[in-house]
Amino acid sequence: MYDAIIIGRGPAGLSCAIYTTRGNLKTLVIGKADSMLFKADKIENYYGFEHPISGKELFEIGEKQALRLGAEIVEDEVVSIEKTDNFKVICVNGEYEAKTVLLSTGAPVVRAPVKKLDRFEGNGVSYCTTCDGFFYRNKKVGVLGYTDYAVHEAMELMAFTNDITLYTNGMTLNISEKLKDSVSKLKINDTKIKELDGQEKIEWIVFEDGSRDSVQGLFVAYGSASSNSFAMKMGIETEGKSIKVNDKMETNIPGLYAAGDCTGVFKQIAVAVGQGALASRQMIEWVRKKR
């Protein structure tokens, strides 16, 4: 059991971890080393650095600082969060539990590049297996994606139907060793998708080679799970594509906080770091009340 779990290894997450560990909270940071910070070739507007520094260098400094202070860091992908008496964080390679959680997953991921996807949203196209899986009992459904996240969502759907196809949209499957047995239970179609089709609801997936598959539902799990994915499953309030927080970085779910680009703020390192610090203060108080 951890006091605090931080999802995301960018500036907001690592800033929060520095404060929570100094506040004597047993802290775990989960995420892959793929922060948007890595794309910054030269940073020269961040306080305290006389000369420009690369995003990669700044990331490494922040991570070393968090580790030195006592935070634990796990390279893994979070695929789901569940609210229990505490919070259960489910990853590809394991599960963790904490009294409080910070979402610092960065900006929402790019939408799947499939024509007419938006036309059928709410009419057979869903982004939440937890929310909508029940409505597809014994029906023919697809999952759009090619990563661990997509496989996890397909496994969730198996509680409702066995007729599931994983559509990779021409992408090569990129999954961990642990999930390869799970993939063997699925039908896989790796043909490039041209568009979706149907009358009022989705009925067909049309491929670029002219073929088509009939489906009654399509669940989108493209790339990695984003803050919006967690929001839909947990009932977290959003504003557009961003997590809604107050001035204390609190979401509408007690004990769950958000910071950084996923909250829709001005996308600057200094802002993310500041929000991470603000969230940490509330997380420390939350845990101390529960002790």
PDB file of C-alpha atoms in Angstrom:
ATOM      1  CA  MET A   1       0.000   0.000   0.000  1.00  0.00           C
ATOM      2  CA  TYR A   2       1.342   3.411  -1.007  1.00  0.00           C
ATOM      3  CA  ASP A   3       0.298   6.726   0.434  1.00  0.00           C
ATOM      4  CA  ALA A   4       0.395   8.364  -2.992  1.00  0.00           C
ATOM      5  CA  ILE A   5       0.541   7.144  -6.562  1.00  0.00           C
ATOM      6  CA  ILE A   6       1.399   9.604  -9.305  1.00  0.00           C
ATOM      7  CA  ILE A   7       0.467   8.646 -12.854  1.00  0.00           C
ATOM      8  CA  GLY A   8       2.803  10.366 -15.282  1.00  0.00           C
ATOM      9  CA  ARG A   9       6.537  11.095 -15.272  1.00  0.00           C
ATOM     10  CA  GLY A  10       6.469  14.603 -16.674  1.00  0.00           C
ATOM     11  CA  PRO A  11       7.158  17.895 -14.847  1.00  0.00           C
ATOM     12  CA  ALA A  12       3.839  17.909 -12.935  1.00  0.00           C
ATOM     13  CA  GLY A  13       4.189  14.338 -11.727  1.00  0.00           C
ATOM     14  CA  LEU A  14       7.828  14.539 -10.691  1.00  0.00           C
ATOM     15  CA  SER A  15       7.301  17.911  -9.013  1.00  0.00           C
ATOM     16  CA  CYS A  16       4.471  16.412  -6.972  1.00  0.00           C
ATOM     17  CA  ALA A  17       6.602  13.382  -6.072  1.00  0.00           C
ATOM     18  CA  ILE A  18       9.381  15.605  -4.757  1.00  0.00           C
ATOM     19  CA  TYR A  19       6.955  17.302  -2.382  1.00  0.00           C
ATOM     20  CA  THR A  20       5.048  14.192  -1.277  1.00  0.00           C
ATOM     21  CA  THR A  21       8.223  12.291  -0.421  1.00  0.00           C
ATOM     22  CA  ARG A  22       9.464  15.269   1.574  1.00  0.00           C
ATOM     23  CA  GLY A  23       6.076  15.226   3.295  1.00  0.00           C
ATOM     24  CA  ASN A  24       6.845  11.658   4.398  1.00  0.00           C
ATOM     25  CA  LEU A  25       4.378  10.009   2.023  1.00  0.00           C
ATOM     26  CA  LYS A  26       5.334   6.661   0.553  1.00  0.00           C
ATOM     27  CA  THR A  27       5.185   7.669  -3.092  1.00  0.00           C
ATOM     28  CA  LEU A  28       5.125   5.706  -6.346  1.00  0.00           C
ATOM     29  CA  VAL A  29       5.435   7.326  -9.777  1.00  0.00           C
ATOM     30  CA  ILE A  30       4.192   5.240 -12.710  1.00  0.00           C
ATOM     31  CA  GLY A  31       4.722   6.017 -16.361  1.00  0.00           C
ATOM     32  CA  LYS A  32       6.868   5.623 -19.409  1.00  0.00           C
ATOM     33  CA  ALA A  33       9.791   7.852 -20.242  1.00  0.00           C
ATOM     34  CA  ASP A  34       7.858   9.473 -23.089  1.00  0.00           C
ATOM     35  CA  SER A  35       6.984  12.852 -21.609  1.00  0.00           C
ATOM     36  CA  MET A  36       6.414  15.716 -24.040  1.00  0.00           C
ATOM     37  CA  LEU A  37       9.429  17.195 -22.289  1.00  0.00           C
ATOM     38  CA  PHE A  38      11.620  14.918 -24.429  1.00  0.00           C
ATOM     39  CA  LYS A  39      10.510  16.798 -27.548  1.00  0.00           C
ATOM     40  CA  ALA A  40      11.897  20.085 -26.226  1.00  0.00           C
ATOM     41  CA  ASP A  41      15.292  20.472 -27.851  1.00  0.00           C
ATOM     42  CA  LYS A  42      16.208  23.649 -26.008  1.00  0.00           C
ATOM     43  CA  ILE A  43      14.577  25.223 -22.949  1.00  0.00           C
ATOM     44  CA  GLU A  44      15.663  28.710 -21.951  1.00  0.00           C
ATOM     45  CA  ASN A  45      12.597  30.167 -20.213  1.00  0.00           C
ATOM     46  CA  TYR A  46      12.601  28.002 -17.090  1.00  0.00           C
ATOM     47  CA  TYR A  47      13.685  29.681 -13.869  1.00  0.00           C
ATOM     48  CA  GLY A  48      17.095  28.809 -12.458  1.00  0.00           C
ATOM     49  CA  PHE A  49      18.975  27.803 -15.608  1.00  0.00           C
ATOM     50  CA  GLU A  50      21.380  30.421 -16.885  1.00  0.00           C
ATOM     51  CA  HIS A  51      22.036  28.486 -20.078  1.00  0.00           C
ATOM     52  CA  PRO A  52      19.604  26.516 -22.275  1.00  0.00           C
ATOM     53  CA  ILE A  53      18.910  22.925 -21.274  1.00  0.00           C
ATOM     54  CA  SER A  54      17.301  20.126 -23.274  1.00  0.00           C
ATOM     55  CA  GLY A  55      14.015  18.583 -22.208  1.00  0.00           C
ATOM     56  CA  LYS A  56      15.696  15.204 -21.804  1.00  0.00           C
ATOM     57  CA  GLU A  57      18.307  16.672 -19.451  1.00  0.00           C
ATOM     58  CA  LEU A  58      15.665  18.436 -17.363  1.00  0.00           C
ATOM     59  CA  PHE A  59      13.642  15.219 -17.142  1.00  0.00           C
ATOM     60  CA  GLU A  60      16.672  13.250 -15.945  1.00  0.00           C
ATOM     61  CA  ILE A  61      17.529  15.863 -13.315  1.00  0.00           C
ATOM     62  CA  GLY A  62      13.969  15.871 -11.977  1.00  0.00           C
ATOM     63  CA  GLU A  63      13.794  12.094 -11.854  1.00  0.00           C
ATOM     64  CA  LYS A  64      17.114  11.803 -10.020  1.00  0.00           C
ATOM     65  CA  GLN A  65      15.931  14.381  -7.508  1.00  0.00           C
ATOM     66  CA  ALA A  66      12.696  12.482  -6.830  1.00  0.00           C
ATOM     67  CA  LEU A  67      14.581   9.194  -6.445  1.00  0.00           C
ATOM     68  CA  ARG A  68      17.147  10.735  -4.110  1.00  0.00           C
ATOM     69  CA  LEU A  69      14.367  11.964  -1.843  1.00  0.00           C
ATOM     70  CA  GLY A  70      12.797   8.511  -1.649  1.00  0.00           C
ATOM     71  CA  ALA A  71      10.187   8.236  -4.389  1.00  0.00           C
ATOM     72  CA  GLU A  72       9.842   4.957  -6.268  1.00  0.00           C
ATOM     73  CA  ILE A  73       9.530   5.048 -10.046  1.00  0.00           C
ATOM     74  CA  VAL A  74       8.112   2.223 -12.154  1.00  0.00           C
ATOM     75  CA  GLU A  75       8.293   2.130 -15.946  1.00  0.00           C
ATOM     76  CA  ASP A  76       4.874   0.763 -16.840  1.00  0.00           C
ATOM     77  CA  GLU A  77       1.608   1.713 -18.515  1.00  0.00           C
ATOM     78  CA  VAL A  78      -1.496   2.370 -16.451  1.00  0.00           C
ATOM     79  CA  VAL A  79      -4.571   0.923 -18.143  1.00  0.00           C
ATOM     80  CA  SER A  80      -7.223   1.465 -15.467  1.00  0.00           C
ATOM     81  CA  ILE A  81      -7.952   3.051 -12.080  1.00  0.00           C
ATOM     82  CA  GLU A  82     -10.587   1.717  -9.703  1.00  0.00           C
ATOM     83  CA  LYS A  83     -12.050   3.442  -6.646  1.00  0.00           C
ATOM     84  CA  THR A  84     -12.199   1.120  -3.655  1.00  0.00           C
ATOM     85  CA  ASP A  85     -11.837   2.241  -0.049  1.00  0.00           C
ATOM     86  CA  ASN A  86      -8.620   3.615  -1.511  1.00  0.00           C
ATOM     87  CA  PHE A  87      -7.531   3.563  -5.171  1.00  0.00           C
ATOM     88  CA  LYS A  88      -6.415   0.548  -7.179  1.00  0.00           C
ATOM     89  CA  VAL A  89      -4.123   1.378 -10.098  1.00  0.00           C
ATOM     90  CA  ILE A  90      -3.966  -1.380 -12.702  1.00  0.00           C
ATOM     91  CA  CYS A  91      -0.937  -1.537 -14.977  1.00  0.00           C
ATOM     92  CA  VAL A  92       0.173  -3.896 -17.711  1.00  0.00           C
ATOM     93  CA  ASN A  93       2.672  -5.559 -15.386  1.00  0.00           C
ATOM     94  CA  GLY A  94       1.014  -5.297 -11.985  1.00  0.00           C
ATOM     95  CA  GLU A  95      -1.464  -3.642  -9.639  1.00  0.00           C
ATOM     96  CA  TYR A  96      -0.869  -1.062  -6.916  1.00  0.00           C
ATOM     97  CA  GLU A  97      -2.982   0.531  -4.207  1.00  0.00           C
ATOM     98  CA  ALA A  98      -2.787   3.999  -2.685  1.00  0.00           C
ATOM     99  CA  LYS A  99      -4.716   6.376  -0.456  1.00  0.00           C
ATOM    100  CA  THR A 100      -4.505   9.202  -2.975  1.00  0.00           C
ATOM    101  CA  VAL A 101      -3.735   9.502  -6.696  1.00  0.00           C
ATOM    102  CA  LEU A 102      -2.521  12.265  -8.993  1.00  0.00           C
ATOM    103  CA  LEU A 103      -3.326  12.235 -12.706  1.00  0.00           C
ATOM    104  CA  SER A 104      -0.514  13.944 -14.584  1.00  0.00           C
ATOM    105  CA  THR A 105      -0.746  12.133 -17.884  1.00  0.00           C
ATOM    106  CA  GLY A 106      -0.256  15.129 -20.133  1.00  0.00           C
ATOM    107  CA  ALA A 107      -2.553  16.368 -22.877  1.00  0.00           C
ATOM    108  CA  PRO A 108      -5.154  14.001 -24.368  1.00  0.00           C
ATOM    109  CA  VAL A 109      -3.851  11.651 -27.022  1.00  0.00           C
ATOM    110  CA  VAL A 110      -4.427  12.215 -30.742  1.00  0.00           C
ATOM    111  CA  ARG A 111      -7.680  10.748 -32.034  1.00  0.00           C
ATOM    112  CA  ALA A 112      -7.585   7.539 -34.044  1.00  0.00           C
ATOM    113  CA  PRO A 113      -7.201   8.450 -37.744  1.00  0.00           C
ATOM    114  CA  VAL A 114     -10.413   6.810 -38.969  1.00  0.00           C
ATOM    115  CA  LYS A 115     -13.001   8.586 -41.129  1.00  0.00           C
ATOM    116  CA  LYS A 116     -16.542   8.982 -39.726  1.00  0.00           C
ATOM    117  CA  LEU A 117     -15.432   7.965 -36.240  1.00  0.00           C
ATOM    118  CA  ASP A 118     -17.034  11.066 -34.750  1.00  0.00           C
ATOM    119  CA  ARG A 119     -20.269  10.481 -36.690  1.00  0.00           C
ATOM    120  CA  PHE A 120     -20.934   7.251 -34.778  1.00  0.00           C
ATOM    121  CA  GLU A 121     -19.768   8.356 -31.331  1.00  0.00           C
ATOM    122  CA  GLY A 122     -22.626   7.456 -29.009  1.00  0.00           C
ATOM    123  CA  ASN A 123     -24.164   5.374 -31.794  1.00  0.00           C
ATOM    124  CA  GLY A 124     -22.043   2.268 -31.579  1.00  0.00           C
ATOM    125  CA  VAL A 125     -18.655   3.907 -31.080  1.00  0.00           C
ATOM    126  CA  SER A 126     -17.553   4.089 -27.441  1.00  0.00           C
ATOM    127  CA  TYR A 127     -14.423   5.035 -25.537  1.00  0.00           C
ATOM    128  CA  CYS A 128     -15.329   3.280 -22.288  1.00  0.00           C
ATOM    129  CA  THR A 129     -15.726  -0.480 -21.843  1.00  0.00           C
ATOM    130  CA  THR A 130     -16.642  -0.016 -18.188  1.00  0.00           C
ATOM    131  CA  CYS A 131     -19.454   2.392 -19.101  1.00  0.00           C
ATOM    132  CA  ASP A 132     -20.875   0.688 -22.178  1.00  0.00           C
ATOM    133  CA  GLY A 133     -19.715  -2.932 -22.270  1.00  0.00           C
ATOM    134  CA  PHE A 134     -22.962  -4.059 -20.623  1.00  0.00           C
ATOM    135  CA  PHE A 135     -24.979  -2.868 -23.637  1.00  0.00           C
ATOM    136  CA  TYR A 136     -23.100  -5.218 -25.967  1.00  0.00           C
ATOM    137  CA  ARG A 137     -23.859  -8.528 -24.309  1.00  0.00           C
ATOM    138  CA  ASN A 138     -23.507 -11.373 -26.836  1.00  0.00           C
ATOM    139  CA  LYS A 139     -22.993  -8.893 -29.663  1.00  0.00           C
ATOM    140  CA  LYS A 140     -20.279  -8.635 -32.299  1.00  0.00           C
ATOM    141  CA  VAL A 141     -17.876  -5.882 -31.295  1.00  0.00           C
ATOM    142  CA  GLY A 142     -14.483  -4.553 -32.212  1.00  0.00           C
ATOM    143  CA  VAL A 143     -11.703  -2.819 -30.328  1.00  0.00           C
ATOM    144  CA  LEU A 144      -9.687  -0.242 -32.252  1.00  0.00           C
ATOM    145  CA  GLY A 145      -6.065  -0.222 -31.117  1.00  0.00           C
ATOM    146  CA  TYR A 146      -2.750  -2.015 -31.213  1.00  0.00           C
ATOM    147  CA  THR A 147      -1.166  -1.630 -27.758  1.00  0.00           C
ATOM    148  CA  ASP A 148      -1.470  -3.089 -24.260  1.00  0.00           C
ATOM    149  CA  TYR A 149      -4.296  -0.654 -23.572  1.00  0.00           C
ATOM    150  CA  ALA A 150      -6.381  -2.080 -26.430  1.00  0.00           C
ATOM    151  CA  VAL A 151      -5.787  -5.674 -25.319  1.00  0.00           C
ATOM    152  CA  HIS A 152      -6.778  -4.793 -21.754  1.00  0.00           C
ATOM    153  CA  GLU A 153     -10.034  -3.229 -22.993  1.00  0.00           C
ATOM    154  CA  ALA A 154     -10.763  -6.297 -25.121  1.00  0.00           C
ATOM    155  CA  MET A 155     -10.273  -8.521 -22.072  1.00  0.00           C
ATOM    156  CA  GLU A 156     -12.728  -6.329 -20.153  1.00  0.00           C
ATOM    157  CA  LEU A 157     -15.303  -6.854 -22.903  1.00  0.00           C
ATOM    158  CA  MET A 158     -15.011 -10.638 -22.646  1.00  0.00           C
ATOM    159  CA  ALA A 159     -17.222 -10.422 -19.565  1.00  0.00           C
ATOM    160  CA  PHE A 160     -20.054  -9.501 -21.953  1.00  0.00           C
ATOM    161  CA  THR A 161     -19.288 -11.130 -25.300  1.00  0.00           C
ATOM    162  CA  ASN A 162     -16.894 -13.608 -26.880  1.00  0.00           C
ATOM    163  CA  ASP A 163     -17.225 -12.180 -30.391  1.00  0.00           C
ATOM    164  CA  ILE A 164     -14.433  -9.606 -30.225  1.00  0.00           C
ATOM    165  CA  THR A 165     -12.036  -8.518 -32.966  1.00  0.00           C
ATOM    166  CA  LEU A 166      -9.000  -6.326 -32.389  1.00  0.00           C
ATOM    167  CA  TYR A 167      -8.590  -3.885 -35.296  1.00  0.00           C
ATOM    168  CA  THR A 168      -5.061  -2.474 -35.470  1.00  0.00           C
ATOM    169  CA  ASN A 169      -5.759  -0.158 -38.447  1.00  0.00           C
ATOM    170  CA  GLY A 170      -2.636  -1.323 -40.244  1.00  0.00           C
ATOM    171  CA  MET A 171      -0.412  -0.898 -37.205  1.00  0.00           C
ATOM    172  CA  THR A 172       1.848  -3.669 -35.933  1.00  0.00           C
ATOM    173  CA  LEU A 173       0.789  -5.045 -32.562  1.00  0.00           C
ATOM    174  CA  ASN A 174       2.938  -3.465 -29.853  1.00  0.00           C
ATOM    175  CA  ILE A 175       2.215  -5.437 -26.707  1.00  0.00           C
ATOM    176  CA  SER A 176       4.139  -6.688 -23.709  1.00  0.00           C
ATOM    177  CA  GLU A 177       5.086 -10.323 -23.201  1.00  0.00           C
ATOM    178  CA  LYS A 178       2.619 -10.594 -20.334  1.00  0.00           C
ATOM    179  CA  LEU A 179      -0.389  -9.980 -22.597  1.00  0.00           C
ATOM    180  CA  LYS A 180       0.540 -12.301 -25.463  1.00  0.00           C
ATOM    181  CA  ASP A 181      -1.557 -15.138 -24.046  1.00  0.00           C
ATOM    182  CA  SER A 182      -4.523 -12.774 -23.858  1.00  0.00           C
ATOM    183  CA  VAL A 183      -4.097 -11.779 -27.508  1.00  0.00           C
ATOM    184  CA  SER A 184      -4.320 -15.427 -28.544  1.00  0.00           C
ATOM    185  CA  LYS A 185      -7.962 -15.374 -27.367  1.00  0.00           C
ATOM    186  CA  LEU A 186      -8.843 -12.577 -29.799  1.00  0.00           C
ATOM    187  CA  LYS A 187      -9.486 -12.327 -33.502  1.00  0.00           C
ATOM    188  CA  ILE A 188      -7.098  -9.797 -35.025  1.00  0.00           C
ATOM    189  CA  ASN A 189      -7.536  -7.760 -38.197  1.00  0.00           C
ATOM    190  CA  ASP A 190      -4.518  -5.672 -39.186  1.00  0.00           C
ATOM    191  CA  THR A 191      -5.947  -4.225 -42.412  1.00  0.00           C
ATOM    192  CA  LYS A 192      -5.867  -0.451 -42.829  1.00  0.00           C
ATOM    193  CA  ILE A 193      -9.312   1.061 -42.213  1.00  0.00           C
ATOM    194  CA  LYS A 194     -10.821   3.424 -44.792  1.00  0.00           C
ATOM    195  CA  GLU A 195     -13.937   4.494 -42.854  1.00  0.00           C
ATOM    196  CA  LEU A 196     -16.877   3.459 -40.712  1.00  0.00           C
ATOM    197  CA  ASP A 197     -20.330   3.046 -42.229  1.00  0.00           C
ATOM    198  CA  GLY A 198     -23.933   2.513 -41.202  1.00  0.00           C
ATOM    199  CA  GLN A 199     -27.334   4.174 -41.060  1.00  0.00           C
ATOM    200  CA  GLU A 200     -28.106   5.588 -37.610  1.00  0.00           C
ATOM    201  CA  LYS A 201     -25.628   3.297 -35.843  1.00  0.00           C
ATOM    202  CA  ILE A 202     -22.308   1.787 -36.860  1.00  0.00           C
ATOM    203  CA  GLU A 203     -22.801  -1.325 -38.986  1.00  0.00           C
ATOM    204  CA  TRP A 204     -19.612  -1.752 -40.965  1.00  0.00           C
ATOM    205  CA  ILE A 205     -15.872  -1.213 -40.808  1.00  0.00           C
ATOM    206  CA  VAL A 206     -14.743  -0.545 -44.377  1.00  0.00           C
ATOM    207  CA  PHE A 207     -11.116  -1.314 -45.258  1.00  0.00           C
ATOM    208  CA  GLU A 208      -8.855   0.253 -47.843  1.00  0.00           C
ATOM    209  CA  ASP A 209      -8.623  -3.031 -49.770  1.00  0.00           C
ATOM    210  CA  GLY A 210     -12.393  -2.892 -50.401  1.00  0.00           C
ATOM    211  CA  SER A 211     -13.391  -5.530 -47.862  1.00  0.00           C
ATOM    212  CA  ARG A 212     -15.649  -4.850 -44.881  1.00  0.00           C
ATOM    213  CA  ASP A 213     -16.554  -6.324 -41.492  1.00  0.00           C
ATOM    214  CA  SER A 214     -19.954  -6.084 -39.856  1.00  0.00           C
ATOM    215  CA  VAL A 215     -19.920  -4.897 -36.234  1.00  0.00           C
ATOM    216  CA  GLN A 216     -22.521  -3.852 -33.697  1.00  0.00           C
ATOM    217  CA  GLY A 217     -20.123  -1.804 -31.617  1.00  0.00           C
ATOM    218  CA  LEU A 218     -16.590  -0.421 -31.737  1.00  0.00           C
ATOM    219  CA  PHE A 219     -14.557   0.492 -28.659  1.00  0.00           C
ATOM    220  CA  VAL A 220     -11.702   2.916 -29.267  1.00  0.00           C
ATOM    221  CA  ALA A 221      -8.507   2.235 -27.305  1.00  0.00           C
ATOM    222  CA  TYR A 222      -5.952   3.825 -29.595  1.00  0.00           C
ATOM    223  CA  GLY A 223      -2.426   4.383 -28.291  1.00  0.00           C
ATOM    224  CA  SER A 224      -2.179   4.649 -24.499  1.00  0.00           C
ATOM    225  CA  ALA A 225      -4.852   5.299 -21.898  1.00  0.00           C
ATOM    226  CA  SER A 226      -5.261   9.052 -21.424  1.00  0.00           C
ATOM    227  CA  SER A 227      -6.699  11.231 -18.684  1.00  0.00           C
ATOM    228  CA  ASN A 228      -9.979  11.254 -20.622  1.00  0.00           C
ATOM    229  CA  SER A 229     -10.051   7.448 -20.623  1.00  0.00           C
ATOM    230  CA  PHE A 230      -9.780   7.391 -16.836  1.00  0.00           C
ATOM    231  CA  ALA A 231     -12.321  10.201 -16.539  1.00  0.00           C
ATOM    232  CA  MET A 232     -15.010   8.341 -18.466  1.00  0.00           C
ATOM    233  CA  LYS A 233     -14.530   5.159 -16.458  1.00  0.00           C
ATOM    234  CA  MET A 234     -14.470   6.834 -13.046  1.00  0.00           C
ATOM    235  CA  GLY A 235     -16.986   9.629 -13.516  1.00  0.00           C
ATOM    236  CA  ILE A 236     -14.396  12.390 -13.254  1.00  0.00           C
ATOM    237  CA  GLU A 237     -15.803  15.732 -14.393  1.00  0.00           C
ATOM    238  CA  THR A 238     -14.225  17.190 -17.514  1.00  0.00           C
ATOM    239  CA  GLU A 239     -14.254  20.468 -19.428  1.00  0.00           C
ATOM    240  CA  GLY A 240     -13.947  19.618 -23.090  1.00  0.00           C
ATOM    241  CA  LYS A 241     -11.013  17.241 -23.314  1.00  0.00           C
ATOM    242  CA  SER A 242      -9.460  18.340 -20.014  1.00  0.00           C
ATOM    243  CA  ILE A 243      -9.853  17.177 -16.424  1.00  0.00           C
ATOM    244  CA  LYS A 244     -11.835  19.705 -14.378  1.00  0.00           C
ATOM    245  CA  VAL A 245     -10.053  20.768 -11.182  1.00  0.00           C
ATOM    246  CA  ASN A 246     -10.465  23.547  -8.636  1.00  0.00           C
ATOM    247  CA  ASP A 247      -7.702  25.863  -7.429  1.00  0.00           C
ATOM    248  CA  LYS A 248      -6.427  23.076  -5.152  1.00  0.00           C
ATOM    249  CA  MET A 249      -6.067  20.645  -8.074  1.00  0.00           C
ATOM    250  CA  GLU A 250      -8.942  18.560  -6.683  1.00  0.00           C
ATOM    251  CA  THR A 251     -11.241  16.649  -9.032  1.00  0.00           C
ATOM    252  CA  ASN A 252     -14.839  15.864  -8.107  1.00  0.00           C
ATOM    253  CA  ILE A 253     -13.661  12.523  -6.668  1.00  0.00           C
ATOM    254  CA  PRO A 254     -12.258  12.900  -3.123  1.00  0.00           C
ATOM    255  CA  GLY A 255      -8.607  11.910  -2.931  1.00  0.00           C
ATOM    256  CA  LEU A 256      -8.079  12.118  -6.695  1.00  0.00           C
ATOM    257  CA  TYR A 257      -6.126  15.082  -8.070  1.00  0.00           C
ATOM    258  CA  ALA A 258      -4.911  16.229 -11.479  1.00  0.00           C
ATOM    259  CA  ALA A 259      -2.103  18.519 -12.605  1.00  0.00           C
ATOM    260  CA  GLY A 260      -0.296  19.605 -15.741  1.00  0.00           C
ATOM    261  CA  ASP A 261      -1.413  19.607 -19.365  1.00  0.00           C
ATOM    262  CA  CYS A 262      -4.288  17.173 -18.709  1.00  0.00           C
ATOM    263  CA  THR A 263      -6.090  20.012 -16.886  1.00  0.00           C
ATOM    264  CA  GLY A 264      -6.103  22.210 -19.985  1.00  0.00           C
ATOM    265  CA  VAL A 265      -3.773  24.903 -18.639  1.00  0.00           C
ATOM    266  CA  PHE A 266      -1.175  27.015 -20.441  1.00  0.00           C
ATOM    267  CA  LYS A 267       1.261  24.354 -21.633  1.00  0.00           C
ATOM    268  CA  GLN A 268       4.475  25.448 -19.965  1.00  0.00           C
ATOM    269  CA  ILE A 269       6.895  23.502 -17.763  1.00  0.00           C
ATOM    270  CA  ALA A 270       6.714  26.119 -15.022  1.00  0.00           C
ATOM    271  CA  VAL A 271       2.914  25.863 -14.889  1.00  0.00           C
ATOM    272  CA  ALA A 272       2.995  22.055 -14.706  1.00  0.00           C
ATOM    273  CA  VAL A 273       5.617  22.114 -11.952  1.00  0.00           C
ATOM    274  CA  GLY A 274       3.561  24.627  -9.970  1.00  0.00           C
ATOM    275  CA  GLN A 275       0.385  22.593 -10.311  1.00  0.00           C
ATOM    276  CA  GLY A 276       2.231  19.474  -9.186  1.00  0.00           C
ATOM    277  CA  ALA A 277       3.373  21.322  -6.069  1.00  0.00           C
ATOM    278  CA  LEU A 278      -0.170  22.571  -5.361  1.00  0.00           C
ATOM    279  CA  ALA A 279      -1.593  19.072  -5.705  1.00  0.00           C
ATOM    280  CA  SER A 280       1.053  17.637  -3.389  1.00  0.00           C
ATOM    281  CA  ARG A 281      -0.004  19.941  -0.562  1.00  0.00           C
ATOM    282  CA  GLN A 282      -3.573  18.645  -0.711  1.00  0.00           C
ATOM    283  CA  MET A 283      -2.457  15.031  -1.101  1.00  0.00           C
ATOM    284  CA  ILE A 284      -0.273  15.282   1.996  1.00  0.00           C
ATOM    285  CA  GLU A 285      -3.172  16.681   4.017  1.00  0.00           C
ATOM    286  CA  TRP A 286      -5.510  13.994   2.676  1.00  0.00           C
ATOM    287  CA  VAL A 287      -3.200  11.152   3.713  1.00  0.00           C
ATOM    288  CA  ARG A 288      -2.501  12.629   7.147  1.00  0.00           C
ATOM    289  CA  LYS A 289      -6.250  12.771   7.824  1.00  0.00           C
ATOM    290  CA  LYS A 290      -6.579   9.089   6.915  1.00  0.00           C
ATOM    291  CA  ARG A 291      -3.737   7.920   9.151  1.00  0.00           C
TER     292      ARG A 291
END
